[in-house]
């Protein structure tokens, strides 16, 4: 969801032989993804779906996993809660939602890069910001996700991020 250039989807299908991926995004980013991935060795397992993640639905009980990566920081809390609700509806029972982004500590001042990104995005979009893992977990719980966990990405780097994972119960 909000697939951009399709980097994650391409990596996932390369590592998992039976996996298929649907890249959902607006027409312009999908055109870039199609161009970049046209010669990918596993291109047959990549599908492209043009949609506006705010205005359009994701379907009902269609997916085992939905990845929302580097999207939440450009949206306000109301929109992000809507995305979590849509993801819950689109996941099969037992499916997982993964939200990946720069995540702030509870005091909202660290990690430094996430705090600076939060300020930058707020100034750029007028609505977005970085969120805490507790905020993501709260949105997930409210929509019926359980078994919520956190997976650090690039811990110790200048640009650490976090994946918050919830299971549709």
Short mmCIF file of N, CA and C in Angstrom, two decimals, residues 42-99:
data_model
loop_
_atom_site.label_atom_id
_atom_site.label_comp_id
_atom_site.label_asym_id
_atom_site.label_seq_id
_atom_site.Cartn_x
_atom_site.Cartn_y
_atom_site.Cartn_z
N UNK A 42 11.51 -12.02 -11.16
CA UNK A 42 10.25 -12.57 -10.64
C UNK A 42 9.07 -11.65 -10.98
N UNK A 43 9.17 -10.93 -12.08
CA UNK A 43 8.16 -9.96 -12.49
C UNK A 43 6.76 -10.57 -12.58
N UNK A 44 6.66 -11.84 -12.95
CA UNK A 44 5.35 -12.49 -13.10
C UNK A 44 4.60 -12.57 -11.77
N UNK A 45 5.32 -12.47 -10.67
CA UNK A 45 4.67 -12.56 -9.36
C UNK A 45 4.38 -11.19 -8.76
N UNK A 46 4.52 -10.15 -9.56
CA UNK A 46 4.22 -8.79 -9.13
C UNK A 46 3.01 -8.28 -9.91
N UNK A 47 2.00 -7.82 -9.20
CA UNK A 47 0.82 -7.22 -9.83
C UNK A 47 0.77 -5.74 -9.43
N UNK A 48 0.17 -4.94 -10.28
CA UNK A 48 0.11 -3.50 -10.05
C UNK A 48 -1.35 -3.06 -10.01
N UNK A 49 -1.72 -2.36 -8.95
CA UNK A 49 -3.10 -1.91 -8.78
C UNK A 49 -3.11 -0.40 -8.55
N UNK A 50 -3.69 0.32 -9.52
CA UNK A 50 -3.80 1.77 -9.37
C UNK A 50 -4.93 2.09 -8.42
N UNK A 51 -4.60 2.84 -7.38
CA UNK A 51 -5.60 3.23 -6.39
C UNK A 51 -5.07 4.39 -5.56
N UNK A 52 -6.00 5.14 -5.01
CA UNK A 52 -5.69 6.18 -4.05
C UNK A 52 -5.97 5.60 -2.68
N UNK A 53 -4.96 5.43 -1.86
CA UNK A 53 -5.16 4.72 -0.59
C UNK A 53 -6.12 5.41 0.36
N UNK A 54 -6.40 6.68 0.14
CA UNK A 54 -7.38 7.37 0.98
C UNK A 54 -8.79 7.16 0.43
N UNK A 55 -8.96 7.36 -0.86
CA UNK A 55 -10.30 7.33 -1.46
C UNK A 55 -10.80 5.93 -1.79
N UNK A 56 -9.89 5.02 -2.09
CA UNK A 56 -10.29 3.68 -2.55
C UNK A 56 -10.11 2.64 -1.45
N UNK A 57 -10.88 1.56 -1.57
CA UNK A 57 -10.72 0.44 -0.64
C UNK A 57 -9.59 -0.46 -1.08
N UNK A 58 -9.20 -1.35 -0.20
CA UNK A 58 -8.15 -2.33 -0.50
C UNK A 58 -8.73 -3.70 -0.78
N UNK A 59 -10.05 -3.84 -0.67
CA UNK A 59 -10.70 -5.14 -0.83
C UNK A 59 -11.08 -5.72 0.52
N UNK A 60 -11.62 -6.95 0.48
CA UNK A 60 -12.05 -7.62 1.71
C UNK A 60 -11.44 -9.01 1.80
N UNK A 61 -10.72 -9.24 2.88
CA UNK A 61 -10.09 -10.53 3.17
C UNK A 61 -9.36 -11.12 1.96
N UNK A 62 -8.54 -10.29 1.32
CA UNK A 62 -7.80 -10.70 0.12
C UNK A 62 -6.33 -11.02 0.38
N UNK A 63 -5.75 -10.43 1.42
CA UNK A 63 -4.30 -10.46 1.56
C UNK A 63 -3.87 -11.13 2.86
N UNK A 64 -2.68 -11.74 2.81
CA UNK A 64 -2.06 -12.32 4.00
C UNK A 64 -1.24 -11.29 4.77
N UNK A 65 -0.73 -10.30 4.05
CA UNK A 65 0.10 -9.28 4.66
C UNK A 65 -0.08 -7.97 3.91
N UNK A 66 -0.15 -6.89 4.64
CA UNK A 66 -0.16 -5.55 4.03
C UNK A 66 0.98 -4.77 4.65
N UNK A 67 1.81 -4.19 3.80
CA UNK A 67 2.92 -3.36 4.23
C UNK A 67 2.59 -1.91 3.93
N UNK A 68 2.61 -1.09 4.96
CA UNK A 68 2.47 0.36 4.82
C UNK A 68 3.82 0.93 5.24
N UNK A 69 4.64 1.30 4.27
CA UNK A 69 6.01 1.73 4.56
C UNK A 69 6.24 3.16 4.10
N UNK A 70 6.77 3.96 5.00
CA UNK A 70 7.11 5.35 4.71
C UNK A 70 5.93 6.15 4.18
N UNK A 71 4.75 5.83 4.67
CA UNK A 71 3.52 6.52 4.27
C UNK A 71 2.94 7.31 5.43
N UNK A 72 2.91 6.70 6.61
CA UNK A 72 2.18 7.30 7.73
C UNK A 72 2.71 8.68 8.10
N UNK A 73 3.99 8.91 7.93
CA UNK A 73 4.54 10.21 8.34
C UNK A 73 4.05 11.37 7.49
N UNK A 74 3.54 11.11 6.30
CA UNK A 74 3.04 12.21 5.47
C UNK A 74 1.54 12.43 5.63
N UNK A 75 0.91 11.65 6.50
CA UNK A 75 -0.53 11.77 6.73
C UNK A 75 -0.82 12.13 8.18
N UNK A 76 -2.02 12.68 8.41
CA UNK A 76 -2.42 13.00 9.77
C UNK A 76 -2.97 11.75 10.46
N UNK A 77 -3.21 11.87 11.75
CA UNK A 77 -3.64 10.71 12.53
C UNK A 77 -4.97 10.15 12.03
N UNK A 78 -5.90 11.01 11.69
CA UNK A 78 -7.21 10.54 11.21
C UNK A 78 -7.06 9.68 9.96
N UNK A 79 -6.26 10.12 9.02
CA UNK A 79 -6.03 9.35 7.79
C UNK A 79 -5.32 8.04 8.09
N UNK A 80 -4.34 8.07 8.96
CA UNK A 80 -3.62 6.84 9.31
C UNK A 80 -4.53 5.83 9.98
N UNK A 81 -5.43 6.29 10.83
CA UNK A 81 -6.39 5.37 11.44
C UNK A 81 -7.29 4.75 10.37
N UNK A 82 -7.66 5.55 9.37
CA UNK A 82 -8.45 5.04 8.25
C UNK A 82 -7.68 3.95 7.50
N UNK A 83 -6.40 4.17 7.27
CA UNK A 83 -5.58 3.18 6.56
C UNK A 83 -5.50 1.87 7.34
N UNK A 84 -5.36 1.97 8.66
CA UNK A 84 -5.32 0.76 9.50
C UNK A 84 -6.66 0.03 9.42
N UNK A 85 -7.75 0.78 9.45
CA UNK A 85 -9.09 0.18 9.35
C UNK A 85 -9.26 -0.53 8.00
N UNK A 86 -8.85 0.12 6.91
CA UNK A 86 -8.95 -0.49 5.58
C UNK A 86 -8.07 -1.73 5.47
N UNK A 87 -6.89 -1.66 6.06
CA UNK A 87 -6.00 -2.83 6.04
C UNK A 87 -6.63 -3.99 6.78
N UNK A 88 -7.24 -3.73 7.92
CA UNK A 88 -7.89 -4.80 8.69
C UNK A 88 -8.96 -5.47 7.85
N UNK A 89 -9.76 -4.69 7.17
CA UNK A 89 -10.83 -5.22 6.32
C UNK A 89 -10.25 -6.05 5.17
N UNK A 90 -9.12 -5.64 4.63
CA UNK A 90 -8.55 -6.30 3.45
C UNK A 90 -7.75 -7.56 3.78
N UNK A 91 -7.38 -7.72 5.04
CA UNK A 91 -6.58 -8.89 5.43
C UNK A 91 -7.45 -10.11 5.70
N UNK A 92 -6.92 -11.26 5.33
CA UNK A 92 -7.55 -12.53 5.70
C UNK A 92 -7.40 -12.72 7.21
N UNK A 93 -8.26 -13.54 7.83
CA UNK A 93 -8.06 -13.84 9.25
C UNK A 93 -6.65 -14.39 9.48
N UNK A 94 -5.99 -13.88 10.49
CA UNK A 94 -4.61 -14.28 10.76
C UNK A 94 -3.58 -13.48 9.98
N UNK A 95 -4.05 -12.61 9.08
CA UNK A 95 -3.13 -11.80 8.28
C UNK A 95 -2.42 -10.76 9.12
N UNK A 96 -1.34 -10.24 8.59
CA UNK A 96 -0.52 -9.28 9.32
C UNK A 96 -0.50 -7.91 8.64
N UNK A 97 -0.54 -6.88 9.46
CA UNK A 97 -0.29 -5.52 9.01
C UNK A 97 1.07 -5.11 9.53
N UNK A 98 1.91 -4.60 8.62
CA UNK A 98 3.23 -4.10 8.99
C UNK A 98 3.26 -2.61 8.65
N UNK A 99 3.46 -1.80 9.68
CA UNK A 99 3.66 -0.36 9.47
C UNK A 99 5.14 -0.09 9.71
#
